[in-house]
Amino acid sequence: MSPVQLVQQLSQGASPLSAQQITDLQTLVAQLNPIQQSWVSGYLAASANAAMPGQAASLAPQTNEASVLTILYGSQTGNAKSVANQLKAQAEAKGLAVKLVSMSDYKTNQLKKEKFIAVAVSTYGEGEPPEDAENLHAFLASKKAPKLDGVKIAVIGLGDTSYEFFCQTAIDFEDRFKALGAETIIDRAELDVDYDDEAAVWISHAVTAFEPELNTNEQAGAQPSAMNGFSAPATQASQYNKQNPFNAELSLVQKITGRDSTKDVRHVEISLEDSGITYQAGDALGVYFLNDESLVDAALNQVGLKGDESVTLGQESLTVRQALIEKLELTQSYPGFVEKYAQATNNADLLKITEDKAALREYIEARQIFDVIAQNPAKLEAQAFVDCARKLQARLYSIASSQTEVEEEVHLTVGLVEFNAFDSEHLGGCSGYLARRAEDGASVKVFVEHNDNFRLPNDDNAPVIMVGPGTGIAPFRAFLQERDARGAEGKNWLFFGNPNFTQDFLYQVEVQGYVKSGLLTNVDLAFSRDQAEKIYVQDRLREQGAEVFAWLEQGAHFYICGDANRMAKDVHQVLLDIVKTHGGKNDEQAEQYLKELRSTHRYQKDVY
């Protein structure tokens, strides 16, 4: 019985609570989302067990490891962590003992003690594990990994079918666990970006599968699990999240690149007034946007619809035009749309393309969904049309402000995605909305995605090295504001790059101000087009190799933000070279040096 149903039952019949207690309980429960309700349910069950006579022995602090479900998560943007938390809440609501651990914090020598493991992990780039999963991912494939005979596992993977190696990391984890002797207790889930409903079903099935196993083990001598698995949340969760975003006001959108720049970058300020939303430097902001109405109207015309036809999305009924503007993904292409649209329209050319995965990926790479529709017009019923598309996904932007500094605001640094294709200008979905269509004062739905894998050091005296070319400077603006507000005395070093000094020096006045005040100890700039030879941040890093290594030896934390495919990999390689050259280490020792930096959270990346 859920907390809501319990309160309703208590208020309708005989109750051990006073009228005031019932009222207070109703008020509390009404403010909770389903995940929080599940957590409260598990907590109440645990408390009730603890209070029962004759149970004093069960409260002993010793935990039989075999009775615990260990949930390991590896999350690049926070989605896998959210799924892991939902699994934890539902398992605890069933009275099961749960240990929730980020893969970055998991001690690999603990593996041989585990009996029940659930893995929630995302995949990004070319089938790569998220930053916090890298070490465990590599360990399981190494000779050091222990035998795991008899261990029961369940794996849920999050990915994006736009990419070739969809959910590859989840596949890797399951394969490696099984190779070590573990057994799957439920089929692996491989979920696309619109994963919420399917994740909820998988979580329910996973808890059902683990429950008898854990209970049987408990009867064999393990401690009752509810108390063993209980842990209070570290901070109060906001009522606003991905499923329930805050309707914020867009306060300012200001271009911060020059008139002749090859880039269009906007500084965006959003009001969080009266939301109660809190964030930390290093977090991201999820932003929902509206699709271009003129392109939506053209698409409706191309499939023979007026726009006022009624459709259903989940439990919601609305017009097809409203659905296309507010609810569905129409810019970022992915294979699923082409496959469904080809079948719905019985388009022979599209159907042929969908038979070849490589051809399909080449086809969507050059096109937005709007292009697919425009180039393949056909008569469609409204519901059949919307059924081809997936839900609109919020875009995540690294937050470019410290809440200590700006209070009830949040700032972003948004690069406009723009390109020409098929004789027309194309804009990114969210960046096009923020930079071109939304006006100051417009309403925009937002939520904070916390990122505990990209944090300033707790020690304000620790040195910090920040590498953030282009819009990658965003979180470092937040870092500098935060360190300034805290009066942190640790040294700060910024590496920034862009094409031209006069056109592309983002936040130039602020950076110069921090240099003048002494907050920024060092600044190294790389403007690639200002001289014949192109110079990038990794080149500046190499030039300063001796001092960079000296800072690392002094305990510096090293951060990278920006492009994952090229810049971040190039910076990583230069960092390895610096450690080898100036630390006198060979290849293996340099790799181990950086691995130790990662394990102590002194080497962190926010890449995309």
Coordinates of C-alpha atoms in Angstrom, one line a residue:
M1 CA 0.0 0.0 0.0
S2 CA 1.4 3.4 -0.9
P3 CA 1.7 6.2 1.6
V4 CA -1.1 8.0 -0.1
Q5 CA -3.5 5.1 0.1
L6 CA -2.4 4.5 3.7
V7 CA -3.2 8.1 4.7
Q8 CA -6.6 7.9 2.9
Q9 CA -7.4 4.7 4.8
L10 CA -6.4 6.2 8.1
S11 CA -8.5 9.2 7.6
Q12 CA -11.6 7.1 6.7
G13 CA -11.6 4.7 9.6
A14 CA -10.2 4.0 13.1
S15 CA -6.8 5.4 13.4
P16 CA -4.0 5.3 16.1
L17 CA -3.2 8.9 15.1
S18 CA -4.8 12.0 16.3
A19 CA -6.7 14.3 14.0
Q20 CA -3.8 16.8 13.9
Q21 CA -1.3 14.0 13.1
I22 CA -3.5 12.8 10.2
T23 CA -3.7 16.3 8.9
D24 CA 0.1 16.8 9.2
L25 CA 0.7 13.5 7.5
Q26 CA -1.7 14.3 4.6
T27 CA 0.1 17.6 4.1
L28 CA 3.5 15.9 3.9
V29 CA 2.4 13.1 1.6
A30 CA 0.8 15.6 -0.8
Q31 CA 4.1 17.3 -1.3
L32 CA 6.0 14.1 -2.2
N33 CA 6.6 12.6 -5.7
P34 CA 6.3 8.8 -6.2
I35 CA 10.0 8.2 -5.6
Q36 CA 9.9 10.1 -2.3
Q37 CA 6.7 8.3 -1.3
S38 CA 8.5 4.9 -1.9
W39 CA 11.4 6.1 0.2
V40 CA 9.0 7.1 3.1
S41 CA 7.2 3.8 2.8
G42 CA 10.5 1.9 3.2
Y43 CA 11.6 4.1 6.1
L44 CA 8.3 3.6 7.9
A45 CA 8.5 -0.2 7.4
A46 CA 12.0 -0.2 8.8
S47 CA 11.1 1.9 11.7
A48 CA 8.1 -0.4 12.5
N49 CA 10.4 -3.4 12.4
A50 CA 12.9 -1.7 14.7
A51 CA 10.2 -0.9 17.3
M52 CA 8.8 -4.4 17.6
P53 CA 9.4 -6.2 20.9
G54 CA 12.1 -8.9 20.8
Q55 CA 13.9 -7.4 17.9
A56 CA 16.8 -5.8 19.7
A57 CA 19.2 -8.4 18.3
S58 CA 18.3 -7.4 14.7
L59 CA 19.5 -3.9 15.2
A60 CA 23.1 -5.0 15.6
P61 CA 25.3 -2.9 13.3
Q62 CA 26.9 -6.0 11.7
T63 CA 25.7 -6.6 8.2
N64 CA 25.8 -9.9 6.4
E65 CA 27.0 -8.7 3.0
A66 CA 25.2 -11.6 1.3
S67 CA 21.8 -10.1 2.2
V68 CA 22.4 -6.8 0.6
L69 CA 21.5 -5.7 -2.9
T70 CA 24.4 -3.6 -4.1
I71 CA 23.3 -1.0 -6.8
L72 CA 26.2 0.3 -8.9
Y73 CA 25.6 3.2 -11.2
G74 CA 27.7 4.9 -13.8
S75 CA 26.2 8.1 -15.0
Q76 CA 27.4 10.8 -17.4
T77 CA 24.5 13.2 -17.2
G78 CA 22.6 11.9 -14.1
N79 CA 20.0 9.7 -15.8
A80 CA 21.5 6.4 -14.8
K81 CA 21.9 7.7 -11.2
S82 CA 18.3 8.7 -11.2
V83 CA 17.3 5.2 -12.3
A84 CA 19.5 3.7 -9.6
N85 CA 17.9 5.8 -7.0
Q86 CA 14.4 4.7 -8.2
L87 CA 15.5 1.1 -7.9
K88 CA 16.9 1.8 -4.4
A89 CA 13.6 3.4 -3.3
Q90 CA 11.5 0.5 -4.6
A91 CA 13.7 -2.2 -3.1
E92 CA 13.7 -0.4 0.3
A93 CA 9.9 -0.1 0.1
K94 CA 9.9 -3.9 -0.1
G95 CA 12.0 -4.0 3.0
L96 CA 15.2 -5.1 1.2
A97 CA 18.7 -4.0 2.3
V98 CA 20.3 -1.8 -0.4
K99 CA 23.7 -0.3 -0.8
L100 CA 23.8 2.4 -3.5
V101 CA 27.3 3.3 -4.8
S102 CA 28.7 5.3 -7.6
M103 CA 31.1 3.2 -9.6
S104 CA 33.7 5.9 -9.1
D105 CA 33.6 5.3 -5.3
Y106 CA 33.3 1.5 -5.4
K107 CA 36.2 -0.4 -3.9
T108 CA 36.9 -3.3 -6.3
N109 CA 38.1 -5.5 -3.5
Q110 CA 34.5 -5.6 -2.3
L111 CA 33.4 -7.5 -5.4
K112 CA 34.3 -10.9 -4.0
K113 CA 32.0 -10.3 -1.0
E114 CA 29.0 -9.5 -3.1
K115 CA 26.1 -11.8 -3.8
F116 CA 23.5 -9.5 -5.4
I117 CA 24.4 -6.7 -7.8
A118 CA 22.3 -4.4 -9.9
V119 CA 24.0 -2.2 -12.5
A120 CA 22.6 1.0 -14.0
V121 CA 24.9 2.5 -16.5
S122 CA 24.8 4.9 -19.5
T123 CA 26.8 4.9 -22.7
Y124 CA 28.2 7.9 -24.5
G125 CA 30.3 8.7 -27.5
E126 CA 31.5 5.6 -29.4
G127 CA 30.2 3.0 -27.0
E128 CA 32.3 4.4 -24.1
P129 CA 31.6 4.1 -20.4
P130 CA 30.8 7.3 -18.5
E131 CA 33.7 8.9 -16.6
D132 CA 32.7 7.5 -13.2
A133 CA 32.5 3.9 -14.7
E134 CA 35.8 3.8 -16.5
N135 CA 37.9 2.2 -13.7
L136 CA 35.4 -0.5 -12.8
H137 CA 34.8 -1.2 -16.5
A138 CA 38.5 -1.7 -17.0
F139 CA 38.9 -3.7 -13.8
L140 CA 36.3 -6.3 -14.7
A141 CA 38.2 -7.0 -17.9
S142 CA 41.5 -7.4 -16.2
K143 CA 43.3 -10.4 -14.7
K144 CA 42.7 -8.9 -11.3
A145 CA 39.0 -9.4 -11.4
P146 CA 37.8 -12.1 -9.0
K147 CA 35.6 -15.1 -9.8
L148 CA 32.0 -14.3 -9.1
D149 CA 30.4 -17.7 -9.2
G150 CA 26.9 -17.7 -7.7
V151 CA 26.5 -13.9 -7.8
K152 CA 23.2 -12.8 -9.2
I153 CA 23.2 -9.6 -11.3
A154 CA 20.7 -7.4 -13.2
V155 CA 21.8 -4.8 -15.7
I156 CA 19.9 -1.8 -17.1
G157 CA 21.5 0.4 -19.7
L158 CA 20.7 3.9 -20.9
G159 CA 21.7 5.1 -24.3
D160 CA 20.7 6.9 -27.5
T161 CA 19.8 5.0 -30.7
S162 CA 21.2 8.0 -32.6
Y163 CA 24.6 6.5 -31.9
E164 CA 26.0 3.3 -33.4
F165 CA 27.1 1.6 -30.2
F166 CA 23.8 1.8 -28.4
C167 CA 24.0 0.8 -24.7
Q168 CA 27.4 -0.8 -25.4
T169 CA 28.6 -0.2 -21.8
A170 CA 25.7 -2.1 -20.3
I171 CA 26.4 -5.0 -22.7
D172 CA 30.0 -4.9 -21.6
F173 CA 29.2 -4.9 -17.9
E174 CA 26.8 -7.9 -18.2
D175 CA 29.2 -9.8 -20.4
R176 CA 32.2 -9.2 -18.1
F177 CA 30.2 -10.2 -15.0
K178 CA 29.0 -13.4 -16.7
A179 CA 32.5 -14.2 -17.8
L180 CA 33.5 -14.1 -14.2
G181 CA 30.8 -16.6 -13.3
A182 CA 27.8 -14.3 -12.3
E183 CA 24.3 -15.2 -13.4
T184 CA 21.6 -12.8 -14.7
I185 CA 18.5 -12.7 -12.6
I186 CA 16.5 -10.7 -15.2
D187 CA 17.0 -9.8 -18.9
R188 CA 19.2 -6.8 -19.5
A189 CA 17.3 -3.6 -20.4
E190 CA 18.6 -1.4 -23.2
L191 CA 16.7 1.9 -23.1
D192 CA 16.6 4.9 -25.5
V193 CA 16.5 8.5 -24.3
D194 CA 12.7 8.3 -23.8
Y195 CA 13.3 5.7 -21.1
D196 CA 11.1 6.6 -18.1
D197 CA 8.1 4.2 -18.6
E198 CA 10.3 1.2 -19.6
A199 CA 12.7 1.8 -16.8
A200 CA 9.8 1.8 -14.3
V201 CA 8.6 -1.6 -15.6
W202 CA 12.2 -3.1 -15.5
I203 CA 12.8 -1.8 -12.0
S204 CA 9.5 -3.4 -10.7
H205 CA 10.5 -6.7 -12.3
A206 CA 14.0 -6.5 -11.0
V207 CA 12.8 -5.9 -7.4
T208 CA 10.4 -8.8 -7.8
A209 CA 13.2 -11.1 -9.0
F210 CA 15.7 -10.1 -6.2
E211 CA 13.1 -10.2 -3.4
P212 CA 12.8 -13.9 -2.8
E213 CA 16.5 -14.4 -3.3
L214 CA 17.3 -11.8 -0.6
N215 CA 14.6 -13.0 1.7
T216 CA 15.8 -16.7 1.4
N217 CA 19.3 -15.6 2.2
E218 CA 18.0 -13.5 5.2
Q219 CA 16.3 -16.6 6.6
A220 CA 19.6 -18.4 6.4
G221 CA 21.0 -16.1 9.0
A222 CA 21.4 -12.6 7.6
Q223 CA 20.2 -9.6 9.5
P224 CA 16.8 -8.1 8.6
S225 CA 17.4 -5.9 5.7
A226 CA 15.2 -2.9 6.2
M227 CA 17.4 -1.3 8.8
N228 CA 20.7 -2.5 7.2
G229 CA 19.7 -0.8 3.9
F230 CA 18.3 2.4 5.3
S231 CA 20.2 5.6 4.7
A232 CA 18.7 9.1 4.8
P233 CA 19.1 11.3 1.8
A234 CA 22.0 13.7 2.1
T235 CA 20.1 16.7 0.9
Q236 CA 16.5 17.7 0.5
A237 CA 15.4 17.0 -3.1
S238 CA 13.8 19.7 -5.1
Q239 CA 10.2 19.1 -6.1
Y240 CA 11.2 20.1 -9.6
N241 CA 12.9 17.5 -11.8
K242 CA 13.0 16.1 -15.3
Q243 CA 9.4 14.9 -15.0
N244 CA 8.2 18.0 -13.2
P245 CA 10.2 21.0 -14.5
F246 CA 10.0 24.5 -13.1
N247 CA 8.3 27.1 -15.3
A248 CA 11.0 29.8 -15.2
E249 CA 11.3 33.3 -16.7
L250 CA 14.0 33.9 -19.3
S251 CA 15.6 37.1 -18.0
L252 CA 18.3 37.7 -20.6
V253 CA 19.7 36.4 -23.8
Q254 CA 22.8 38.3 -24.9
K255 CA 25.2 37.5 -27.7
I256 CA 28.8 37.5 -26.4
T257 CA 30.8 36.8 -29.6
G258 CA 31.7 39.6 -32.0
R259 CA 29.8 40.6 -35.2
D260 CA 32.5 38.9 -37.4
S261 CA 32.8 35.8 -35.3
T262 CA 32.3 32.4 -37.0
K263 CA 30.4 31.4 -33.8
D264 CA 27.2 32.7 -32.2
V265 CA 27.4 32.2 -28.5
R266 CA 24.8 33.6 -26.1
H267 CA 24.9 34.4 -22.4
V268 CA 21.6 33.3 -21.0
E269 CA 20.1 34.3 -17.6
I270 CA 17.1 32.5 -16.2
S271 CA 15.2 33.4 -13.0
L272 CA 14.6 30.7 -10.4
E273 CA 12.6 33.1 -8.1
D274 CA 10.1 31.3 -5.8
S275 CA 11.2 27.9 -7.0
G276 CA 13.4 26.8 -4.1
I277 CA 15.7 25.2 -6.6
T278 CA 19.3 25.0 -5.5
Y279 CA 22.4 24.0 -7.5
Q280 CA 26.2 23.8 -7.1
A281 CA 29.0 24.8 -9.3
G282 CA 29.5 21.9 -11.7
D283 CA 25.8 21.0 -12.1
A284 CA 23.9 21.2 -15.4
L285 CA 20.5 22.8 -16.2
G286 CA 18.0 20.8 -18.2
V287 CA 16.0 23.0 -20.6
Y288 CA 12.9 22.1 -22.4
F289 CA 12.2 24.1 -25.6
L290 CA 9.5 24.7 -28.2
N291 CA 9.9 23.6 -31.8
D292 CA 9.8 26.1 -34.5
E293 CA 6.2 26.8 -35.3
S294 CA 6.8 27.6 -39.0
L295 CA 8.6 24.3 -39.5
V296 CA 5.8 22.5 -37.6
D297 CA 3.1 24.0 -39.8
A298 CA 5.1 23.0 -42.9
A299 CA 5.4 19.4 -41.6
L300 CA 1.7 19.3 -40.9
N301 CA 1.0 20.4 -44.5
Q302 CA 3.4 17.7 -45.8
V303 CA 1.4 14.9 -44.1
G304 CA -2.0 16.4 -45.0
L305 CA -3.1 17.6 -41.5
K306 CA -4.7 20.9 -40.5
G307 CA -3.2 20.9 -37.0
D308 CA -6.4 20.9 -34.9
E309 CA -6.8 17.1 -35.0
S310 CA -6.8 15.5 -31.6
V311 CA -4.1 13.0 -30.5
T312 CA -3.1 11.2 -27.3
L313 CA 0.4 11.2 -25.8
G314 CA 0.5 8.9 -22.8
Q315 CA -2.5 10.1 -20.6
E316 CA -2.7 13.5 -22.3
S317 CA -5.1 14.6 -25.1
L318 CA -4.1 17.6 -27.2
T319 CA -4.0 18.9 -30.7
V320 CA -1.5 17.4 -33.1
R321 CA 0.0 20.9 -33.6
Q322 CA 0.5 21.5 -29.9
A323 CA 2.0 18.0 -29.6
L324 CA 4.5 18.8 -32.4
I325 CA 5.5 22.2 -30.9
E326 CA 5.7 21.3 -27.2
K327 CA 6.1 17.5 -26.8
L328 CA 7.9 15.7 -29.6
E329 CA 11.5 15.5 -30.9
L330 CA 11.6 17.0 -34.4
T331 CA 15.2 18.2 -34.8
Q332 CA 17.6 15.6 -33.6
S333 CA 17.4 12.6 -35.9
Y334 CA 17.5 9.0 -34.8
P335 CA 16.8 5.6 -36.5
G336 CA 13.5 4.9 -34.7
F337 CA 11.7 7.8 -36.4
V338 CA 12.8 6.9 -39.9
E339 CA 11.9 3.2 -39.3
K340 CA 8.4 4.1 -38.0
Y341 CA 7.8 6.8 -40.6
A342 CA 8.8 4.5 -43.4
Q343 CA 6.4 1.8 -42.1
A344 CA 3.5 4.3 -41.5
T345 CA 3.9 5.8 -45.0
N346 CA 4.9 2.5 -46.7
N347 CA 7.7 4.5 -48.4
A348 CA 9.8 2.0 -50.5
D349 CA 12.9 4.2 -50.5
L350 CA 12.9 4.7 -46.8
L351 CA 12.1 1.1 -46.1
K352 CA 15.1 0.1 -48.2
I353 CA 17.4 2.5 -46.2
T354 CA 16.2 1.1 -42.9
E355 CA 17.4 -2.4 -43.9
D356 CA 21.0 -1.3 -43.8
K357 CA 22.1 0.1 -40.4
A358 CA 25.2 1.9 -41.9
A359 CA 23.1 3.5 -44.7
L360 CA 20.5 4.5 -42.2
R361 CA 23.0 6.3 -39.9
E362 CA 24.5 8.0 -42.9
Y363 CA 21.0 9.1 -44.0
I364 CA 20.1 10.6 -40.6
E365 CA 23.5 12.3 -40.0
A366 CA 22.8 14.9 -42.7
R367 CA 19.1 15.4 -41.8
Q368 CA 16.9 16.7 -39.0
I369 CA 13.5 15.0 -38.6
F370 CA 11.9 18.0 -40.3
D371 CA 14.0 17.1 -43.4
V372 CA 12.9 13.5 -43.4
I373 CA 9.3 14.6 -43.5
A374 CA 9.8 17.3 -46.1
Q375 CA 11.6 15.0 -48.4
N376 CA 9.1 12.2 -48.0
P377 CA 5.6 13.8 -47.8
A378 CA 2.7 11.4 -47.4
K379 CA -0.9 11.4 -46.1
L380 CA -1.0 10.3 -42.5
E381 CA -3.6 10.2 -39.7
A382 CA -2.7 12.5 -36.9
Q383 CA -2.2 9.8 -34.3
A384 CA -0.1 7.7 -36.7
F385 CA 2.1 10.7 -37.3
V386 CA 2.8 11.5 -33.6
D387 CA 3.4 7.8 -32.9
C388 CA 6.4 7.9 -35.2
A389 CA 8.2 10.4 -32.9
R390 CA 9.7 10.1 -29.5
K391 CA 9.2 12.6 -26.6
L392 CA 11.1 15.8 -26.7
Q393 CA 14.2 15.5 -24.5
A394 CA 15.5 18.4 -22.4
R395 CA 19.0 19.7 -23.4
L396 CA 21.5 19.8 -20.7
Y397 CA 23.8 22.8 -20.3
S398 CA 26.7 23.2 -17.9
I399 CA 25.7 25.9 -15.4
A400 CA 27.8 29.1 -15.8
S401 CA 27.1 30.7 -12.4
S402 CA 27.5 30.1 -8.7
Q403 CA 24.3 30.4 -6.8
T404 CA 26.3 32.0 -3.9
E405 CA 26.9 34.9 -6.4
V406 CA 23.7 35.2 -8.4
E407 CA 21.2 33.8 -5.8
E408 CA 17.8 33.1 -7.5
E409 CA 19.2 33.0 -11.0
V410 CA 21.0 30.5 -13.1
H411 CA 23.3 31.4 -16.1
L412 CA 24.2 29.4 -19.2
T413 CA 26.7 29.8 -22.0
V414 CA 24.9 28.5 -25.2
G415 CA 26.5 28.1 -28.6
L416 CA 24.0 28.3 -31.4
V417 CA 24.0 25.2 -33.6
E418 CA 23.5 26.4 -37.2
F419 CA 24.2 24.9 -40.6
N420 CA 23.0 25.0 -44.1
A421 CA 21.5 21.8 -45.7
F422 CA 19.1 21.2 -48.6
D423 CA 19.1 24.9 -49.5
S424 CA 17.9 26.1 -46.1
E425 CA 19.3 27.3 -42.8
H426 CA 19.0 24.7 -40.0
L427 CA 19.2 25.5 -36.2
G428 CA 19.6 23.3 -33.2
G429 CA 16.4 22.6 -31.3
C430 CA 17.1 24.2 -28.0
S431 CA 19.9 26.6 -29.0
G432 CA 17.8 27.8 -31.9
Y433 CA 14.9 28.4 -29.5
L434 CA 17.0 30.3 -26.9
A435 CA 19.1 32.3 -29.4
R436 CA 16.5 33.1 -32.1
R437 CA 12.9 32.6 -31.1
A438 CA 12.5 33.1 -27.3
E439 CA 12.1 36.6 -26.1
D440 CA 13.2 38.1 -22.8
G441 CA 10.4 37.4 -20.3
A442 CA 9.4 34.2 -22.0
S443 CA 8.6 31.1 -19.9
V444 CA 11.0 28.2 -20.1
K445 CA 10.8 24.8 -18.3
V446 CA 13.9 23.9 -16.5
F447 CA 15.4 21.5 -13.9
V448 CA 18.8 21.0 -12.3
E449 CA 20.8 17.9 -13.1
H450 CA 23.3 17.4 -10.2
N451 CA 26.7 16.3 -11.2
D452 CA 28.8 15.1 -8.2
N453 CA 31.5 14.0 -10.6
F454 CA 32.4 17.6 -11.4
R455 CA 33.0 19.4 -8.2
L456 CA 35.4 22.0 -6.7
P457 CA 37.7 20.6 -4.0
N458 CA 36.4 20.8 -0.5
D459 CA 39.7 22.3 0.5
D460 CA 39.7 26.0 -0.4
N461 CA 43.5 26.0 -0.3
A462 CA 43.8 23.3 -3.1
P463 CA 45.1 24.5 -6.5
V464 CA 42.7 24.2 -9.5
I465 CA 43.6 23.8 -13.2
M466 CA 40.7 24.4 -15.6
V467 CA 40.8 23.6 -19.3
G468 CA 37.7 24.9 -21.1
P469 CA 37.8 26.1 -24.7
G470 CA 34.8 27.6 -26.3
T471 CA 31.5 27.2 -24.3
G472 CA 33.5 24.8 -22.2
I473 CA 34.4 27.8 -20.1
A474 CA 30.8 27.8 -18.6
P475 CA 31.4 25.7 -15.5
F476 CA 34.7 27.4 -14.8
R477 CA 32.9 30.8 -14.7
A478 CA 30.8 29.1 -12.0
F479 CA 34.0 27.8 -10.3
L480 CA 35.6 31.2 -10.2
Q481 CA 32.5 32.9 -8.9
E482 CA 32.2 30.3 -6.2
R483 CA 35.9 30.4 -5.1
D484 CA 35.7 34.2 -5.1
A485 CA 32.6 34.2 -3.0
R486 CA 34.1 31.7 -0.5
G487 CA 37.3 33.6 -0.3
A488 CA 39.2 30.5 -1.3
E489 CA 42.9 31.0 -1.2
G490 CA 43.9 28.1 -3.5
K491 CA 45.6 29.0 -6.8
N492 CA 43.5 29.0 -10.0
W493 CA 44.7 28.4 -13.5
L494 CA 42.5 28.8 -16.6
F495 CA 43.3 27.5 -20.1
F496 CA 40.9 29.0 -22.6
G497 CA 40.8 28.9 -26.4
N498 CA 38.6 29.9 -29.4
P499 CA 39.2 31.1 -33.0
N500 CA 39.9 34.8 -32.5
F501 CA 40.9 37.1 -29.6
T502 CA 38.8 40.1 -30.8
Q503 CA 35.7 38.1 -31.6
D504 CA 35.6 35.1 -29.4
F505 CA 37.1 35.8 -25.9
L506 CA 34.1 34.8 -23.9
Y507 CA 33.7 36.7 -20.6
Q508 CA 36.9 38.6 -21.3
V509 CA 36.1 41.5 -18.9
E510 CA 35.3 39.0 -16.1
V511 CA 38.5 37.0 -16.7
Q512 CA 40.6 40.1 -16.7
G513 CA 39.0 41.3 -13.5
Y514 CA 39.8 38.0 -11.8
V515 CA 43.4 38.3 -13.0
K516 CA 43.6 41.8 -11.6
S517 CA 42.1 40.8 -8.2
G518 CA 44.5 37.9 -8.0
L519 CA 41.8 35.2 -8.0
L520 CA 43.2 33.8 -11.3
T521 CA 46.8 33.1 -10.7
N522 CA 47.5 32.0 -14.3
V523 CA 45.6 32.4 -17.6
D524 CA 46.8 30.7 -20.8
L525 CA 44.9 31.6 -24.0
A526 CA 44.9 29.8 -27.4
F527 CA 43.3 31.7 -30.2
S528 CA 43.7 29.3 -33.1
R529 CA 43.1 31.6 -36.0
D530 CA 45.1 34.6 -34.9
Q531 CA 48.4 33.3 -36.5
A532 CA 49.4 31.1 -39.4
E533 CA 49.9 28.1 -37.2
K534 CA 46.8 26.9 -35.3
I535 CA 47.3 26.8 -31.6
Y536 CA 44.9 25.0 -29.2
V537 CA 44.6 24.7 -25.4
Q538 CA 46.5 21.4 -25.5
D539 CA 49.4 23.2 -27.1
R540 CA 49.4 25.8 -24.3
L541 CA 49.2 23.0 -21.8
R542 CA 52.2 21.3 -23.3
E543 CA 54.2 24.5 -23.2
Q544 CA 53.5 24.9 -19.5
G545 CA 54.1 21.2 -18.8
A546 CA 56.7 21.7 -16.1
E547 CA 54.6 24.0 -14.0
V548 CA 51.4 22.0 -14.6
F549 CA 53.2 18.9 -13.2
A550 CA 54.4 21.0 -10.3
W551 CA 50.9 22.1 -9.5
L552 CA 49.7 18.4 -9.7
E553 CA 52.4 17.5 -7.2
Q554 CA 51.2 20.2 -4.9
G555 CA 47.7 18.6 -4.9
A556 CA 46.1 20.5 -7.8
H557 CA 42.7 19.3 -9.1
F558 CA 42.5 19.1 -12.9
Y559 CA 39.3 19.8 -14.9
I560 CA 38.3 19.5 -18.5
C561 CA 35.1 20.7 -20.1
G562 CA 34.1 20.7 -23.7
D563 CA 34.2 18.4 -26.8
A564 CA 34.7 14.8 -25.8
N565 CA 35.7 13.4 -29.2
R566 CA 38.8 15.5 -30.0
M567 CA 39.7 18.2 -27.4
A568 CA 39.3 16.1 -24.3
K569 CA 41.2 13.2 -25.8
D570 CA 44.0 15.5 -27.0
V571 CA 44.2 17.1 -23.6
H572 CA 44.4 13.7 -21.9
Q573 CA 47.2 12.6 -24.1
V574 CA 49.1 15.8 -23.4
L575 CA 48.6 15.3 -19.7
L576 CA 50.0 11.8 -20.0
D577 CA 53.0 13.2 -21.9
I578 CA 53.5 15.9 -19.2
V579 CA 53.5 13.3 -16.4
K580 CA 56.1 11.2 -18.4
T581 CA 58.3 14.1 -19.3
H582 CA 58.3 16.0 -16.1
G583 CA 57.6 13.2 -13.7
G584 CA 60.2 10.8 -15.1
K585 CA 57.6 8.0 -15.6
N586 CA 57.0 5.4 -18.3
D587 CA 53.7 4.8 -20.1
E588 CA 52.3 2.4 -17.5
Q589 CA 53.3 4.6 -14.6
A590 CA 51.9 7.7 -16.2
E591 CA 48.6 5.9 -16.8
Q592 CA 48.6 4.8 -13.1
Y593 CA 49.3 8.4 -12.0
L594 CA 46.2 9.7 -13.8
K595 CA 44.1 6.8 -12.6
E596 CA 45.0 7.7 -9.1
L597 CA 44.1 11.3 -9.8
R598 CA 40.7 10.1 -11.0
S599 CA 40.1 7.8 -8.0
T600 CA 40.8 10.7 -5.6
H601 CA 38.5 13.0 -7.7
R602 CA 41.4 15.2 -8.7
Y603 CA 40.9 14.6 -12.4
Q604 CA 37.4 15.3 -13.6
K605 CA 35.7 15.8 -16.9
D606 CA 32.5 17.4 -18.1
V607 CA 32.5 16.4 -21.8
Y608 CA 29.9 16.2 -24.5

